Coordinates of C-alpha atoms in Angstrom, one line a residue:
Chain A
M1 CA 0.1 0.0 0.1
L2 CA 1.7 3.1 -1.1
L3 CA 1.0 6.6 -2.2
E4 CA 3.4 8.7 -4.5
E5 CA 4.2 12.2 -6.3
K6 CA 7.1 13.5 -7.3
N7 CA 10.1 12.9 -4.9
I8 CA 7.7 11.9 -2.5
H9 CA 6.9 8.0 -1.4
V10 CA 5.1 6.8 1.2
E11 CA 4.1 3.2 2.3
L12 CA 2.7 0.5 4.8
T13 CA 3.7 -2.7 4.1
H14 CA 3.8 -5.8 6.3
D15 CA 7.2 -6.9 4.9
L16 CA 10.8 -6.6 6.3
L17 CA 12.3 -3.0 5.7
S18 CA 15.0 -2.4 3.7
A19 CA 17.4 0.6 4.7
T20 CA 19.3 0.6 1.3
A21 CA 15.7 0.4 -0.6
I22 CA 14.5 3.5 0.8
M23 CA 18.1 5.2 1.0
D24 CA 17.8 4.5 -3.1
R25 CA 14.3 5.8 -3.7
V26 CA 15.8 9.3 -2.1
R27 CA 19.4 9.3 -3.8
S28 CA 19.8 11.8 -6.2
P29 CA 22.4 13.9 -7.7
K30 CA 21.4 17.2 -6.8
A31 CA 21.6 16.0 -2.9
G32 CA 24.8 16.5 -0.8
A33 CA 23.1 14.6 2.1
I34 CA 21.0 11.5 3.1
V35 CA 19.4 11.2 6.3
L36 CA 18.0 8.0 7.1
F37 CA 15.7 7.3 10.7
A38 CA 15.5 3.6 11.6
G39 CA 12.8 2.8 14.6
T40 CA 13.6 -0.4 15.9
T41 CA 11.6 -2.6 18.6
R42 CA 12.7 -2.3 21.7
D43 CA 12.3 -5.2 24.1
S44 CA 10.8 -3.2 27.2
F45 CA 8.5 -0.4 28.1
D46 CA 9.2 1.2 31.4
S47 CA 11.2 -1.7 32.2
K48 CA 8.7 -4.3 32.1
P49 CA 9.9 -7.0 29.3
V50 CA 8.3 -6.8 26.4
K51 CA 7.8 -10.4 24.1
Q52 CA 6.4 -8.7 20.7
L53 CA 5.1 -6.0 19.2
Q54 CA 2.1 -5.8 16.4
Y55 CA 1.0 -2.5 14.2
T56 CA -2.4 -2.3 12.7
S57 CA -3.3 0.8 10.8
Y58 CA -6.4 2.6 8.7
P59 CA -4.5 2.3 5.6
P60 CA -6.1 4.8 3.4
L61 CA -6.1 7.1 6.1
A62 CA -2.9 6.8 7.5
L63 CA -1.3 7.0 3.9
N64 CA -3.1 10.3 3.4
T65 CA -2.0 11.7 6.8
L66 CA 1.7 10.4 5.6
L67 CA 1.9 12.1 2.5
S68 CA 0.2 15.4 3.8
I69 CA 3.3 15.2 6.5
A70 CA 6.2 14.2 3.7
R71 CA 4.8 17.5 1.6
S72 CA 4.8 19.9 4.4
I73 CA 8.3 18.6 5.2
K74 CA 9.7 18.7 1.9
S75 CA 8.4 22.0 0.9
K76 CA 9.4 23.4 4.5
H77 CA 13.0 22.6 4.6
C78 CA 13.6 22.7 0.6
L79 CA 14.5 18.4 0.6
T80 CA 15.2 16.7 -2.8
A81 CA 13.4 13.8 -1.6
I82 CA 11.7 12.3 1.1
S83 CA 10.5 8.6 1.7
M84 CA 8.4 7.0 4.7
I85 CA 7.6 3.6 5.6
H86 CA 5.9 1.8 8.3
R87 CA 5.7 -1.8 8.8
L88 CA 2.5 -3.6 9.7
G89 CA 1.7 -6.9 11.6
V90 CA 4.6 -8.6 14.0
V91 CA 7.4 -6.8 14.2
P92 CA 10.1 -9.1 15.9
I93 CA 12.0 -7.5 18.7
G94 CA 15.1 -5.5 17.3
E95 CA 13.8 -5.3 13.8
E96 CA 12.8 -2.1 12.3
S97 CA 9.1 -0.7 12.1
I98 CA 9.4 2.5 10.8
L99 CA 12.0 4.0 8.2
I100 CA 12.1 7.9 6.9
A101 CA 14.7 8.8 4.7
V102 CA 15.4 12.1 3.7
S103 CA 17.8 13.7 0.9
S104 CA 18.6 17.2 0.7
P105 CA 21.6 19.6 -0.8
H106 CA 23.2 20.0 2.5
R107 CA 22.7 18.2 5.7
Q108 CA 21.4 20.6 8.1
E109 CA 18.0 20.5 6.5
A110 CA 18.2 16.6 6.1
W111 CA 19.1 16.1 9.3
R112 CA 16.4 18.9 10.7
A113 CA 13.8 17.0 8.4
G114 CA 14.1 13.4 9.3
E115 CA 13.5 14.5 13.2
E116 CA 10.6 16.4 12.2
A117 CA 9.3 14.1 9.9
L118 CA 9.5 11.2 12.7
E119 CA 8.0 13.5 15.3
E120 CA 5.1 14.4 13.0
C121 CA 4.4 10.7 11.7
K122 CA 4.7 9.7 15.8
E123 CA 1.7 12.1 16.4
K124 CA -0.2 11.7 13.4
A125 CA -0.3 8.8 11.4
E126 CA -3.2 6.2 11.8
V127 CA -1.2 3.4 13.0
W128 CA -1.4 1.3 16.4
K129 CA 1.0 -0.7 18.1
L130 CA -0.1 -3.7 20.5
E131 CA 3.0 -4.5 22.8
E132 CA 2.5 -8.6 24.6
F133 CA 4.8 -8.8 27.8
E134 CA 6.5 -11.4 28.7
G135 CA 4.8 -13.7 31.8
E136 CA 1.2 -11.5 31.1
E137 CA -2.0 -12.6 29.5
D138 CA -2.9 -9.3 28.7
S139 CA -1.4 -7.4 25.7
V140 CA -1.6 -3.2 25.9
W141 CA -2.8 -0.9 23.0
R142 CA -0.1 2.0 23.5
A143 CA -0.4 5.5 23.0
N144 CA 2.0 8.0 21.9
R145 CA 0.3 10.8 23.4
D146 CA 0.7 10.3 26.4
G147 CA 2.8 7.1 26.3
K148 CA -0.1 5.5 28.7
A149 CA -1.5 2.4 28.3
G150 CA -5.1 2.1 26.6
V151 CA -7.4 -0.9 27.2
K152 CA -5.9 -4.1 28.1
V153 CA -6.3 -6.8 25.6
Q154 CA -7.7 -10.3 26.9
K155 CA -5.7 -12.9 24.7
E156 CA -8.6 -14.6 23.4
G157 CA -10.5 -11.6 22.1
L158 CA -7.1 -10.4 20.4
D159 CA -7.9 -9.5 16.7
V160 CA -5.6 -7.1 14.9
K161 CA -6.3 -7.7 11.1
D162 CA -6.5 -4.7 9.8
A163 CA -10.1 -3.5 9.3
T164 CA -9.5 -2.2 6.0
G165 CA -7.2 -4.3 4.6
Chain B
M1 CA -11.6 -3.8 1.8
A2 CA -12.8 -6.3 4.7
S3 CA -15.5 -4.5 5.6
A4 CA -18.1 -5.4 2.9
K5 CA -20.0 -2.2 1.6
A6 CA -22.8 -1.6 3.8
P7 CA -26.3 -2.6 3.0
A8 CA -29.0 0.0 1.8
N9 CA -29.9 2.6 4.9
H10 CA -26.6 1.5 6.8
F11 CA -23.2 2.9 6.9
S12 CA -20.1 1.0 8.3
V13 CA -18.1 2.1 11.3
L14 CA -14.6 0.9 11.5
Y15 CA -12.8 0.1 14.7
F16 CA -9.2 -0.1 15.2
A17 CA -6.7 -1.2 18.6
A18 CA -8.8 -0.3 21.5
A19 CA -12.1 0.7 19.9
S20 CA -11.7 -2.8 17.7
S21 CA -10.6 -4.8 21.3
F22 CA -13.6 -3.3 23.3
T23 CA -16.3 -4.2 20.4
S24 CA -14.4 -7.5 19.6
K25 CA -15.8 -6.4 16.2
N26 CA -13.2 -4.4 13.5
S27 CA -16.4 -3.3 11.8
E28 CA -20.2 -3.4 11.7
H29 CA -23.0 -1.6 10.0
L30 CA -25.2 1.2 11.6
K31 CA -28.2 2.5 10.8
A32 CA -28.3 5.5 8.4
P33 CA -28.9 8.2 8.3
L34 CA -27.7 9.4 12.1
K35 CA -26.2 12.6 13.2
A36 CA -22.7 12.7 14.1
S37 CA -23.0 14.4 17.4
E38 CA -25.5 11.3 18.4
L39 CA -23.0 8.1 17.2
F40 CA -21.2 8.2 20.3
A41 CA -24.2 7.8 22.4
A42 CA -25.6 4.9 20.4
L43 CA -22.5 3.1 20.4
E44 CA -22.2 3.5 24.1
R45 CA -25.9 2.0 24.0
Q46 CA -24.9 -0.9 22.5
Y47 CA -21.4 -1.4 24.3
P48 CA -22.2 -0.2 27.7
G49 CA -18.9 1.6 29.4
F50 CA -17.5 1.9 25.6
K51 CA -17.6 6.1 26.0
E52 CA -15.9 6.4 29.3
K53 CA -12.9 3.3 28.5
V54 CA -12.5 4.5 24.9
L55 CA -14.6 6.5 23.1
N56 CA -13.7 10.0 25.1
S57 CA -10.4 9.8 24.1
C58 CA -10.9 8.8 20.6
A59 CA -11.7 11.2 17.1
L60 CA -13.7 10.4 14.5
T61 CA -13.6 10.0 10.6
V62 CA -16.2 10.1 8.1
N63 CA -14.8 9.3 4.3
L64 CA -11.5 9.9 5.6
Q65 CA -12.1 13.5 7.1
Y66 CA -11.9 14.2 10.6
V67 CA -14.8 15.5 12.4
D68 CA -14.4 17.5 15.2
L69 CA -17.6 16.9 17.7
D70 CA -16.7 20.1 20.0
E71 CA -17.2 22.1 16.5
E72 CA -20.7 23.3 15.7
G73 CA -20.4 22.7 12.1
D74 CA -19.0 19.5 12.5
R75 CA -21.8 18.6 15.2
N76 CA -24.6 19.1 12.5
I77 CA -22.7 16.6 10.2
T78 CA -25.3 13.7 9.2
I79 CA -23.7 10.4 8.6
Q80 CA -25.1 9.2 5.3
E81 CA -26.1 5.8 4.0
G82 CA -23.0 4.1 2.4
D83 CA -20.6 6.3 4.6
E84 CA -17.6 4.9 6.1
V85 CA -17.1 6.0 9.9
A86 CA -14.1 5.4 11.7
I87 CA -13.0 5.1 15.5
I88 CA -9.7 6.5 15.9
P89 CA -7.9 6.1 19.3
P90 CA -5.0 7.7 20.1
V91 CA -2.0 6.4 17.4
S92 CA 1.0 5.1 18.5
S93 CA 3.5 4.7 15.2
G94 CA 7.2 4.7 15.2

């Protein structure tokens, strides 16, 4: 699932993410810098051991949101190109759940744009993380807004298939 | 779309994350038309406790557009037959 326009690419995928592939997407002879951010899944939250993470999304809305973030960051920082990819489904601990790559003529813009794109994405993109903890029956939907756990999920009621996908 | 097209005189409502866990559903069809401002109360009747536990911290979209229920104009929006409504809990990408 993806949306594209000139020098902008946003995508949601159940596949492994490739740092090389996303860098190649933004690579350009006009750019003197590529900044790549890779978000990886951590094995703990508030020192509680996390067994597994899974992400679900509302793809058509999340892609619209990612595209609008990418457009605004690209124009604000005069980027050459920008690409943002979020992985869905189970993401084993230590693997990438998100990649953001930006290219620009000079490094300062790319550094700033990369950070801002990530923060905007975490605040707005319609993607949800479910954490399963070691030794606990219930999983938890996390909220970036306040870092608080949402509703606990009973094991048997667990179903995080994309409603739309 | 996993959620089949709504039958005549109905709209679709999609549940994500905590909303999906609470209702044990990914989507369902409800009777149209319905005022946007009345949706949460209607869902609370169907799922007691839903409002306090989940809906109060959720946003609402109709056909991929956010509806701000604190805005007079948006409160008057009527959800029509065939619309796709979604309950959007606080997000947690990254």
